[in-house]
mmCIF file of C-alpha atoms and ligand atoms in Angstrom:
data_model
loop_
_atom_site.group_PDB
_atom_site.id
_atom_site.type_symbol
_atom_site.label_atom_id
_atom_site.label_comp_id
_atom_site.label_asym_id
_atom_site.label_seq_id
_atom_site.Cartn_x
_atom_site.Cartn_y
_atom_site.Cartn_z
ATOM 1 C CA UNK A 116 -46.224 0.632 -12.624
ATOM 2 C CA UNK A 117 -42.717 -0.410 -12.541
ATOM 3 C CA UNK A 118 -40.447 -0.327 -9.572
ATOM 4 C CA UNK A 119 -38.217 2.519 -8.889
ATOM 5 C CA UNK A 120 -34.617 1.018 -9.310
ATOM 6 C CA UNK A 121 -31.290 2.678 -9.996
ATOM 7 C CA UNK A 122 -31.360 3.472 -13.689
ATOM 8 C CA UNK A 123 -27.320 3.372 -13.575
ATOM 9 C CA UNK A 124 -27.330 -0.430 -12.921
ATOM 10 C CA UNK A 125 -28.550 -0.918 -16.479
ATOM 11 C CA UNK A 126 -24.993 -0.454 -17.705
ATOM 12 C CA UNK A 127 -23.744 -2.984 -15.141
ATOM 13 C CA UNK A 128 -23.589 -6.551 -16.476
ATOM 14 C CA UNK A 129 -23.956 -9.623 -14.057
ATOM 15 C CA UNK A 130 -20.494 -11.210 -12.961
ATOM 16 C CA UNK A 131 -19.548 -13.670 -15.753
ATOM 17 C CA UNK A 132 -18.042 -16.567 -14.186
ATOM 18 C CA UNK A 133 -15.559 -18.767 -15.833
ATOM 19 C CA UNK A 134 -17.306 -21.563 -17.595
ATOM 20 C CA UNK A 135 -18.079 -24.673 -15.597
ATOM 21 C CA UNK A 136 -16.508 -27.896 -16.946
ATOM 22 C CA UNK A 137 -18.200 -31.172 -17.767
ATOM 23 C CA UNK A 138 -17.108 -34.057 -15.627
ATOM 24 C CA UNK A 139 -13.474 -35.256 -16.559
ATOM 25 C CA UNK A 140 -12.793 -32.040 -18.482
ATOM 26 C CA UNK A 141 -9.985 -29.617 -17.447
ATOM 27 C CA UNK A 142 -11.288 -26.476 -15.960
ATOM 28 C CA UNK A 143 -8.894 -23.769 -16.831
ATOM 29 C CA UNK A 144 -11.301 -20.922 -16.865
ATOM 30 C CA UNK A 145 -11.178 -19.290 -13.438
ATOM 31 C CA UNK A 146 -7.325 -19.125 -12.384
ATOM 32 C CA UNK A 147 -8.121 -21.632 -9.384
ATOM 33 C CA UNK A 148 -5.668 -23.977 -7.926
ATOM 34 C CA UNK A 149 -5.676 -27.262 -9.723
ATOM 35 C CA UNK A 150 -4.917 -28.891 -6.288
ATOM 36 C CA UNK A 151 -7.474 -30.134 -3.878
ATOM 37 C CA UNK A 152 -7.022 -28.616 -0.168
ATOM 38 C CA UNK A 153 -3.959 -29.861 1.972
ATOM 39 C CA UNK A 154 -4.886 -32.182 4.879
ATOM 40 C CA UNK A 155 -3.954 -29.655 7.413
ATOM 41 C CA UNK A 156 -6.244 -27.017 5.920
ATOM 42 C CA UNK A 157 -9.202 -29.498 5.863
ATOM 43 C CA UNK A 158 -8.469 -30.166 9.539
ATOM 44 C CA UNK A 159 -8.684 -26.707 10.600
ATOM 45 C CA UNK A 160 -11.860 -26.396 8.788
ATOM 46 C CA UNK A 161 -13.224 -29.585 10.306
ATOM 47 C CA UNK A 162 -12.511 -28.102 13.736
ATOM 48 C CA UNK A 163 -14.429 -25.120 13.090
ATOM 49 C CA UNK A 164 -17.624 -27.039 11.937
ATOM 50 C CA UNK A 165 -18.778 -27.537 15.543
ATOM 51 C CA UNK A 166 -19.408 -23.837 16.004
ATOM 52 C CA UNK A 167 -20.959 -22.743 12.961
ATOM 53 C CA UNK A 168 -23.952 -21.785 14.723
ATOM 54 C CA UNK A 169 -22.085 -18.771 16.070
ATOM 55 C CA UNK A 170 -21.058 -15.629 14.060
ATOM 56 C CA UNK A 171 -17.508 -15.308 13.331
ATOM 57 C CA UNK A 172 -15.246 -12.636 14.824
ATOM 58 C CA UNK A 173 -15.256 -9.511 12.708
ATOM 59 C CA UNK A 174 -11.578 -8.594 13.939
ATOM 60 C CA UNK A 175 -10.436 -12.079 13.096
ATOM 61 C CA UNK A 176 -7.464 -11.734 15.592
ATOM 62 C CA UNK A 177 -5.709 -14.926 14.520
ATOM 63 C CA UNK A 178 -5.693 -14.209 11.017
ATOM 64 C CA UNK A 179 -4.873 -10.523 11.131
ATOM 65 C CA UNK A 180 -2.207 -11.423 13.809
ATOM 66 C CA UNK A 181 -0.709 -13.921 11.467
ATOM 67 C CA UNK A 182 -0.464 -11.510 8.511
ATOM 68 C CA UNK A 183 0.890 -8.667 10.792
ATOM 69 C CA UNK A 184 3.566 -10.991 11.740
ATOM 70 C CA UNK A 185 4.382 -12.194 8.293
ATOM 71 C CA UNK A 186 4.752 -8.720 6.953
ATOM 72 C CA UNK A 187 5.727 -7.003 10.199
ATOM 73 C CA UNK A 188 2.995 -4.500 9.659
ATOM 74 C CA UNK A 189 0.734 -3.362 12.585
ATOM 75 C CA UNK A 190 -2.603 -5.301 12.547
ATOM 76 C CA UNK A 191 -4.565 -1.950 12.216
ATOM 77 C CA UNK A 192 -3.552 -1.626 8.682
ATOM 78 C CA UNK A 193 -4.874 -4.951 7.865
ATOM 79 C CA UNK A 194 -8.511 -5.411 6.761
ATOM 80 C CA UNK A 195 -10.309 -8.544 5.539
ATOM 81 C CA UNK A 196 -13.083 -9.109 3.231
ATOM 82 C CA UNK A 197 -15.106 -12.119 1.556
ATOM 83 C CA UNK A 198 -12.463 -12.427 -1.162
ATOM 84 C CA UNK A 199 -10.335 -9.582 -2.402
ATOM 85 C CA UNK A 200 -13.215 -8.783 -4.796
ATOM 86 C CA UNK A 201 -15.100 -7.544 -1.796
ATOM 87 C CA UNK A 202 -12.069 -5.799 -0.338
ATOM 88 C CA UNK A 203 -11.882 -3.975 -3.831
ATOM 89 C CA UNK A 204 -15.424 -3.211 -3.419
ATOM 90 C CA UNK A 205 -14.858 -1.742 0.138
ATOM 91 C CA UNK A 206 -12.132 0.490 -1.229
ATOM 92 C CA UNK A 207 -14.374 1.946 -3.898
ATOM 93 C CA UNK A 208 -17.083 2.446 -1.615
ATOM 94 C CA UNK A 209 -14.829 4.093 1.005
ATOM 95 C CA UNK A 210 -13.163 6.472 -1.344
ATOM 96 C CA UNK A 211 -15.358 7.167 -4.275
ATOM 97 C CA UNK A 212 -18.953 8.278 -4.848
ATOM 98 C CA UNK A 213 -21.227 9.836 -7.368
ATOM 99 C CA UNK A 214 -19.003 12.044 -9.727
ATOM 100 C CA UNK A 215 -15.595 10.533 -8.567
ATOM 101 C CA UNK A 216 -13.208 8.651 -11.063
ATOM 102 C CA UNK A 217 -11.798 5.271 -10.608
ATOM 103 C CA UNK A 218 -9.031 4.392 -12.952
ATOM 104 C CA UNK A 219 -7.595 0.972 -14.213
ATOM 105 C CA UNK A 220 -6.078 -0.488 -17.248
ATOM 106 C CA UNK A 221 -8.421 -2.053 -19.853
ATOM 107 C CA UNK A 222 -8.206 -5.061 -20.320
ATOM 108 C CA UNK A 223 -7.894 -5.988 -16.664
ATOM 109 C CA UNK A 224 -9.739 -7.559 -14.075
ATOM 110 C CA UNK A 225 -13.449 -7.882 -15.112
ATOM 111 C CA UNK A 226 -15.001 -7.096 -11.572
ATOM 112 C CA UNK A 227 -13.465 -3.599 -11.595
ATOM 113 C CA UNK A 228 -15.858 -2.044 -14.247
ATOM 114 C CA UNK A 229 -19.022 -3.396 -12.360
ATOM 115 C CA UNK A 230 -17.676 -2.556 -8.917
ATOM 116 C CA UNK A 231 -17.077 1.131 -9.796
ATOM 117 C CA UNK A 232 -20.520 1.546 -11.558
ATOM 118 C CA UNK A 233 -22.227 -0.150 -8.578
ATOM 119 C CA UNK A 234 -20.697 2.464 -6.273
ATOM 120 C CA UNK A 235 -22.125 5.153 -8.590
ATOM 121 C CA UNK A 236 -18.468 6.279 -9.655
ATOM 122 C CA UNK A 237 -17.171 6.714 -12.988
ATOM 123 C CA UNK A 238 -14.877 4.222 -14.501
ATOM 124 C CA UNK A 239 -11.823 5.461 -16.405
ATOM 125 C CA UNK A 240 -10.403 2.973 -18.528
ATOM 126 C CA UNK A 241 -6.803 3.327 -19.755
ATOM 127 C CA UNK A 242 -5.959 0.743 -22.686
ATOM 128 C CA UNK A 243 -3.023 -1.465 -22.191
ATOM 129 C CA UNK A 244 -0.225 -0.768 -24.379
ATOM 130 C CA UNK A 245 0.903 -2.776 -27.343
ATOM 131 C CA UNK A 246 2.820 -5.016 -25.069
ATOM 132 C CA UNK A 247 -0.461 -5.754 -23.166
ATOM 133 C CA UNK A 248 1.008 -4.134 -20.071
ATOM 134 C CA UNK A 249 -0.122 -0.922 -18.045
ATOM 135 C CA UNK A 250 0.410 2.195 -19.945
ATOM 136 C CA UNK A 251 1.711 4.140 -16.771
ATOM 137 C CA UNK A 252 2.290 7.324 -18.755
ATOM 138 C CA UNK A 253 -1.068 7.351 -20.212
ATOM 139 C CA UNK A 254 -2.738 6.686 -16.770
ATOM 140 C CA UNK A 255 -0.715 9.491 -15.220
ATOM 141 C CA UNK A 256 -1.987 11.662 -17.912
ATOM 142 C CA UNK A 257 -5.579 10.602 -17.303
ATOM 143 C CA UNK A 258 -5.624 11.746 -13.674
ATOM 144 C CA UNK A 259 -8.114 14.638 -12.926
ATOM 145 C CA UNK A 260 -9.254 16.588 -9.937
ATOM 146 C CA UNK A 261 -11.861 13.812 -9.780
ATOM 147 C CA UNK A 262 -9.592 10.711 -9.456
ATOM 148 C CA UNK A 263 -9.899 8.940 -6.089
ATOM 149 C CA UNK A 264 -8.529 5.539 -6.929
ATOM 150 C CA UNK A 265 -6.071 3.975 -9.343
ATOM 151 C CA UNK A 266 -6.063 -0.102 -9.549
ATOM 152 C CA UNK A 267 -2.794 -1.569 -10.840
ATOM 153 C CA UNK A 268 -3.323 -5.199 -11.473
ATOM 154 C CA UNK A 269 0.176 -6.714 -11.062
ATOM 155 C CA UNK A 270 0.522 -9.248 -12.556
ATOM 156 C CA UNK A 271 -2.491 -8.096 -14.657
ATOM 157 C CA UNK A 272 -5.448 -10.513 -15.348
ATOM 158 C CA UNK A 273 -5.982 -11.670 -18.013
ATOM 159 C CA UNK A 274 -2.754 -10.783 -19.787
ATOM 160 C CA UNK A 275 -0.247 -11.965 -17.238
ATOM 161 C CA UNK A 276 2.032 -9.215 -17.728
ATOM 162 C CA UNK A 277 3.590 -7.162 -14.935
ATOM 163 C CA UNK A 278 4.756 -3.448 -13.993
ATOM 164 C CA UNK A 279 8.518 -3.594 -13.052
ATOM 165 C CA UNK A 280 9.570 -2.187 -9.652
ATOM 166 C CA UNK A 281 11.328 0.992 -10.879
ATOM 167 C CA UNK A 282 8.388 1.969 -13.122
ATOM 168 C CA UNK A 283 5.712 1.451 -10.445
ATOM 169 C CA UNK A 284 7.826 3.459 -8.061
ATOM 170 C CA UNK A 285 8.091 6.356 -10.408
ATOM 171 C CA UNK A 286 4.323 6.122 -11.061
ATOM 172 C CA UNK A 287 3.260 6.132 -7.638
ATOM 173 C CA UNK A 288 5.646 8.905 -6.743
ATOM 174 C CA UNK A 289 4.140 11.024 -9.592
ATOM 175 C CA UNK A 290 0.678 10.497 -8.404
ATOM 176 C CA UNK A 291 -0.854 13.041 -6.090
ATOM 177 C CA UNK A 292 -0.989 12.051 -2.464
ATOM 178 C CA UNK A 293 -4.561 12.491 -2.122
ATOM 179 C CA UNK A 294 -5.209 9.832 -4.538
ATOM 180 C CA UNK A 295 -4.991 6.150 -3.583
ATOM 181 C CA UNK A 296 -2.985 3.502 -5.760
ATOM 182 C CA UNK A 297 -4.373 0.079 -5.246
ATOM 183 C CA UNK A 298 -1.822 -2.740 -6.173
ATOM 184 C CA UNK A 299 -3.967 -5.684 -6.737
ATOM 185 C CA UNK A 300 -1.489 -8.801 -6.379
ATOM 186 C CA UNK A 301 -3.853 -11.536 -6.596
ATOM 187 C CA UNK A 302 -1.318 -13.425 -8.616
ATOM 188 C CA UNK A 303 1.919 -12.306 -6.910
ATOM 189 C CA UNK A 304 3.094 -15.660 -5.909
ATOM 190 C CA UNK A 305 3.712 -16.833 -9.535
ATOM 191 C CA UNK A 306 5.725 -13.895 -10.407
ATOM 192 C CA UNK A 307 9.192 -14.715 -11.215
ATOM 193 C CA UNK A 308 10.304 -11.228 -12.555
ATOM 194 C CA UNK A 309 11.907 -8.442 -11.171
ATOM 195 C CA UNK A 310 8.578 -7.413 -9.828
ATOM 196 C CA UNK A 311 7.126 -4.278 -8.083
ATOM 197 C CA UNK A 312 6.664 -5.294 -4.372
ATOM 198 C CA UNK A 313 3.163 -3.707 -3.509
ATOM 199 C CA UNK A 314 3.899 -4.170 0.291
ATOM 200 C CA UNK A 315 7.135 -2.221 -0.085
ATOM 201 C CA UNK A 316 5.626 0.513 -1.901
ATOM 202 C CA UNK A 317 3.106 0.690 0.917
ATOM 203 C CA UNK A 318 5.799 1.072 3.289
ATOM 204 C CA UNK A 319 7.466 3.895 1.327
ATOM 205 C CA UNK A 320 4.317 5.989 0.304
ATOM 206 C CA UNK A 321 1.433 7.037 2.213
ATOM 207 C CA UNK A 322 -1.022 6.764 -0.650
ATOM 208 C CA UNK A 323 -0.682 2.959 -1.418
ATOM 209 C CA UNK A 324 -2.891 -0.012 -0.643
ATOM 210 C CA UNK A 325 -2.246 -3.659 -1.528
ATOM 211 C CA UNK A 326 -4.911 -6.257 -2.193
ATOM 212 C CA UNK A 327 -4.071 -9.978 -1.554
ATOM 213 C CA UNK A 328 -6.211 -13.035 -1.615
ATOM 214 C CA UNK A 329 -6.352 -16.512 -0.611
ATOM 215 C CA UNK A 330 -8.131 -17.792 -3.541
ATOM 216 C CA UNK A 331 -5.384 -18.252 -6.013
ATOM 217 C CA UNK A 332 -1.789 -19.517 -4.824
ATOM 218 C CA UNK A 333 -3.408 -20.611 -1.379
ATOM 219 C CA UNK A 334 -6.186 -22.521 -3.093
ATOM 220 C CA UNK A 335 -9.055 -21.244 -1.054
ATOM 221 C CA UNK A 336 -11.278 -19.779 -3.825
ATOM 222 C CA UNK A 337 -14.462 -21.566 -2.530
ATOM 223 C CA UNK A 338 -13.985 -20.116 1.128
ATOM 224 C CA UNK A 339 -13.878 -16.330 0.249
ATOM 225 C CA UNK A 340 -11.207 -14.705 1.934
ATOM 226 C CA UNK A 341 -8.955 -11.663 0.890
ATOM 227 C CA UNK A 342 -7.245 -8.700 2.676
ATOM 228 C CA UNK A 343 -5.980 -5.103 2.250
ATOM 229 C CA UNK A 344 -2.953 -3.476 3.716
ATOM 230 C CA UNK A 345 -3.888 0.212 3.633
ATOM 231 C CA UNK A 346 -3.127 3.614 5.414
ATOM 232 C CA UNK A 347 -4.811 3.730 8.693
ATOM 233 C CA UNK A 348 -7.388 6.332 7.816
ATOM 234 C CA UNK A 349 -8.392 4.073 4.762
ATOM 235 C CA UNK A 350 -8.405 0.720 6.912
ATOM 236 C CA UNK A 351 -10.740 2.440 9.489
ATOM 237 C CA UNK A 352 -13.207 3.409 6.717
ATOM 238 C CA UNK A 353 -12.844 -0.236 5.078
ATOM 239 C CA UNK A 354 -14.183 -1.730 8.316
ATOM 240 C CA UNK A 355 -17.216 0.657 8.192
ATOM 241 C CA UNK A 356 -18.134 -0.360 4.693
ATOM 242 C CA UNK A 357 -17.306 -4.077 5.026
ATOM 243 C CA UNK A 358 -20.266 -6.563 4.942
ATOM 244 C CA UNK A 359 -20.581 -7.505 8.649
ATOM 245 C CA UNK A 360 -19.401 -11.128 9.255
ATOM 246 C CA UNK A 361 -18.536 -11.441 5.645
ATOM 247 C CA UNK A 362 -15.516 -13.740 6.268
ATOM 248 C CA UNK A 363 -16.794 -16.951 7.801
ATOM 249 C CA UNK A 364 -14.838 -18.681 10.739
ATOM 250 C CA UNK A 365 -14.139 -21.462 8.397
ATOM 251 C CA UNK A 366 -12.424 -19.162 6.078
ATOM 252 C CA UNK A 367 -10.465 -17.615 8.915
ATOM 253 C CA UNK A 368 -9.183 -20.936 9.994
ATOM 254 C CA UNK A 369 -8.198 -22.297 6.645
ATOM 255 C CA UNK A 370 -6.470 -19.031 5.947
ATOM 256 C CA UNK A 371 -4.326 -19.112 9.026
ATOM 257 C CA UNK A 372 -3.708 -22.916 8.383
ATOM 258 C CA UNK A 373 -2.499 -21.935 4.932
ATOM 259 C CA UNK A 374 -0.039 -19.477 5.985
ATOM 260 C CA UNK A 375 1.448 -22.116 8.430
ATOM 261 C CA UNK A 376 1.555 -24.513 5.326
ATOM 262 C CA UNK A 377 3.445 -22.140 3.144
ATOM 263 C CA UNK A 378 6.219 -24.619 2.375
ATOM 264 C CA UNK A 379 4.098 -27.265 1.139
ATOM 265 C CA UNK A 380 2.079 -24.689 -0.805
ATOM 266 C CA UNK A 381 5.132 -23.281 -2.281
ATOM 267 C CA UNK A 382 5.838 -26.772 -3.999
ATOM 268 C CA UNK A 383 2.443 -26.523 -5.498
ATOM 269 C CA UNK A 384 3.070 -22.874 -6.803
ATOM 270 C CA UNK A 385 6.338 -23.976 -8.285
ATOM 271 C CA UNK A 386 4.432 -26.837 -10.281
ATOM 272 C CA UNK A 387 2.043 -24.283 -11.604
ATOM 273 C CA UNK A 388 4.711 -21.872 -12.681
ATOM 274 C CA UNK A 389 6.552 -24.851 -14.361
ATOM 275 C CA UNK A 390 3.193 -25.919 -16.123
ATOM 276 C CA UNK A 391 2.578 -22.086 -17.073
ATOM 277 C CA UNK A 392 5.987 -22.243 -18.839
ATOM 278 C CA UNK A 393 5.449 -25.378 -20.583
ATOM 279 C CA UNK A 394 1.897 -24.263 -21.793
ATOM 280 C CA UNK A 395 3.540 -21.010 -22.952
ATOM 281 C CA UNK A 396 6.278 -22.850 -24.935
ATOM 282 C CA UNK A 397 3.874 -25.140 -26.354
ATOM 283 C CA UNK A 398 1.515 -22.549 -27.736
ATOM 284 C CA UNK A 399 4.422 -20.403 -28.938
ATOM 285 C CA UNK A 400 5.816 -23.457 -30.839
ATOM 286 C CA UNK A 401 2.462 -24.152 -32.282
ATOM 287 C CA UNK A 402 2.356 -20.701 -33.796
ATOM 288 C CA UNK A 403 -0.097 -18.940 -31.458
ATOM 289 C CA UNK A 404 0.226 -15.462 -30.222
ATOM 290 C CA UNK A 405 0.973 -16.159 -26.589
ATOM 291 C CA UNK A 406 1.802 -13.489 -24.008
ATOM 292 C CA UNK A 407 4.756 -14.099 -21.573
ATOM 293 C CA UNK A 408 2.955 -14.493 -18.282
ATOM 294 C CA UNK A 409 3.986 -13.913 -14.464
ATOM 295 C CA UNK A 410 0.616 -15.309 -13.278
ATOM 296 C CA UNK A 411 -1.136 -18.636 -12.990
ATOM 297 C CA UNK A 412 -2.503 -18.405 -16.584
ATOM 298 C CA UNK A 413 -1.420 -17.272 -19.953
ATOM 299 C CA UNK A 414 -3.045 -14.890 -22.408
ATOM 300 C CA UNK A 415 -3.347 -15.874 -26.009
ATOM 301 C CA UNK A 416 -3.901 -12.747 -28.154
ATOM 302 C CA UNK A 417 -5.960 -14.777 -30.715
ATOM 303 C CA UNK A 418 -8.269 -11.732 -32.022
ATOM 304 C CA UNK A 419 -10.495 -13.059 -34.535
ATOM 305 C CA UNK A 420 -9.326 -16.528 -34.254
ATOM 306 C CA UNK A 421 -10.306 -16.733 -30.545
ATOM 307 C CA UNK A 422 -13.549 -18.717 -31.140
ATOM 308 C CA UNK A 423 -11.986 -21.139 -33.185
ATOM 309 C CA UNK A 424 -9.224 -21.893 -30.741
ATOM 310 C CA UNK A 425 -11.712 -22.011 -27.887
ATOM 311 C CA UNK A 426 -13.626 -24.620 -30.089
ATOM 312 C CA UNK A 427 -10.449 -26.824 -30.408
ATOM 313 C CA UNK A 428 -9.768 -26.693 -26.840
ATOM 314 C CA UNK A 429 -13.256 -27.497 -25.855
ATOM 315 C CA UNK A 430 -13.115 -30.522 -28.362
ATOM 316 C CA UNK A 431 -9.987 -31.635 -26.439
ATOM 317 C CA UNK A 432 -11.979 -31.458 -23.037
ATOM 318 C CA UNK A 433 -10.415 -28.062 -21.908
ATOM 319 C CA UNK A 434 -12.587 -25.145 -20.801
ATOM 320 C CA UNK A 435 -10.986 -21.734 -21.028
ATOM 321 C CA UNK A 436 -12.035 -18.238 -20.489
ATOM 322 C CA UNK A 437 -12.616 -16.664 -23.872
ATOM 323 C CA UNK A 438 -13.321 -12.921 -24.860
ATOM 324 C CA UNK A 439 -14.787 -13.000 -28.318
ATOM 325 C CA UNK A 440 -12.786 -11.394 -31.002
ATOM 326 C CA UNK A 441 -10.153 -10.437 -28.645
ATOM 327 C CA UNK A 442 -8.198 -13.415 -26.989
ATOM 328 C CA UNK A 443 -8.311 -16.235 -24.419
ATOM 329 C CA UNK A 444 -7.121 -16.826 -20.917
ATOM 330 C CA UNK A 445 -6.098 -20.453 -20.176
ATOM 331 C CA UNK A 446 -5.127 -21.072 -16.640
ATOM 332 C CA UNK A 447 -2.178 -23.213 -15.585
ATOM 333 C CA UNK A 448 -3.332 -26.572 -14.076
ATOM 334 C CA UNK A 449 -1.871 -29.846 -13.720
ATOM 335 C CA UNK A 450 0.739 -31.578 -15.998
ATOM 336 C CA UNK A 451 -2.194 -33.595 -17.127
ATOM 337 C CA UNK A 452 -4.264 -30.405 -17.986
ATOM 338 C CA UNK A 453 -1.398 -28.862 -19.864
ATOM 339 C CA UNK A 454 -0.838 -32.272 -21.833
ATOM 340 C CA UNK A 455 -4.452 -31.983 -22.946
ATOM 341 C CA UNK A 456 -4.212 -28.255 -23.903
ATOM 342 C CA UNK A 457 -1.141 -28.919 -26.028
ATOM 343 C CA UNK A 458 -2.765 -32.066 -27.565
ATOM 344 C CA UNK A 459 -5.851 -30.325 -28.555
ATOM 345 C CA UNK A 460 -3.793 -27.800 -30.556
ATOM 346 C CA UNK A 461 -2.576 -30.490 -32.952
ATOM 347 C CA UNK A 462 -6.183 -31.626 -33.755
ATOM 348 C CA UNK A 463 -6.425 -30.186 -37.375
ATOM 349 C CA UNK A 464 -10.303 -29.852 -37.791
ATOM 350 C CA UNK A 465 -12.188 -28.612 -34.697
ATOM 351 C CA UNK A 466 -15.829 -29.461 -34.670
ATOM 352 C CA UNK A 467 -16.853 -25.911 -33.876
HETATM 353 C C1 PLP B 274 -9.116 -13.683 -8.765
HETATM 354 C C2 PLP B 274 -8.713 -12.099 -8.504
HETATM 355 C C3 PLP B 274 -8.941 -11.644 -7.359
HETATM 356 C C4 PLP B 274 -9.416 -12.268 -6.125
HETATM 357 O O1 PLP B 274 -10.743 -12.768 -6.052
HETATM 358 P P1 PLP B 274 -11.352 -13.299 -4.646
HETATM 359 O O2 PLP B 274 -12.449 -12.377 -4.517
HETATM 360 O O3 PLP B 274 -10.133 -13.095 -3.715
HETATM 361 O O4 PLP B 274 -11.674 -14.641 -4.997
HETATM 362 C C5 PLP B 274 -8.559 -10.283 -7.232
HETATM 363 N N1 PLP B 274 -8.053 -9.482 -8.113
HETATM 364 C C6 PLP B 274 -7.824 -10.025 -9.485
HETATM 365 C C7 PLP B 274 -7.233 -9.501 -10.273
HETATM 366 C C8 PLP B 274 -8.214 -11.575 -9.674
HETATM 367 O O5 PLP B 274 -7.916 -12.008 -10.724
#
């Protein structure tokens, strides 16, 4: 006799993590910060170590208070999770159940399809347009009576493209007010375009939530902390579906210390943007179909040449995220990492 299990989980792949890198290789597969933690952040974590026998505060008053101040938004709107992936899961569980639809662009963040299916809801994937951007008219046309949530990943992972301010405003205005638009801004700090501002849209419309994370620009991927800014009635339900004590005290402390260190972090963020542009220029000059990015990575629309390029980079000591027959995403690392990427391109015969 076999165990009763949910048949629907057969369609759910296990989350595929960016490849680990061998010692000495450049790990450019998961969009992490290439920089080790700031001393002030490490010190705040050190202080918290003495009390790890206690549960953390679920309300996390220091962190929600600091975020509330930063955005000038009442703390009741701000809810936390173990990374913004968990917050995305909370949003789906809070708003969608069996038979409900959750829409997002495709290709976009790899976690969306699994999270939707795990919740028992139905994913609705709207293909990106020819410019690798969200196809907002097609997304509007795909809204049905069953739509509960629409994710807009801005900038989009893995293509690095953005939805501009006016276009997103018009889109949100056209979405029925009983459907929540979630603007996932995991990469917002790296955007140098006339970007749509998720928080401004949250202020303007009653059916907008924003997702932020400390994993990318703030360099805390290993500690798991992210948050949503959402309408009060949504925030109340996010607190109900959250995993209790999901955000450790160490993560809360590190996040507060990171908010306080934004000037130091900004220097690092600028450096990542500089290296992203260098990598873009180098790939373009070498004739690769690289897409202009506003995130901390670039997308190479390599199609059938994906495996060959991955092999070249791998031979040059660079680990990237490849989507077979589609393309590859290369995170923006340090200047040395990008040197390696560009050097690997010039090698004529890769040992695949
Ligand atoms: C990395 C990423 C996140 C954040 O992940 P965490 O769980 O906060 O580490 C969220 N959304 C997108 C699109 C991402 O790429």
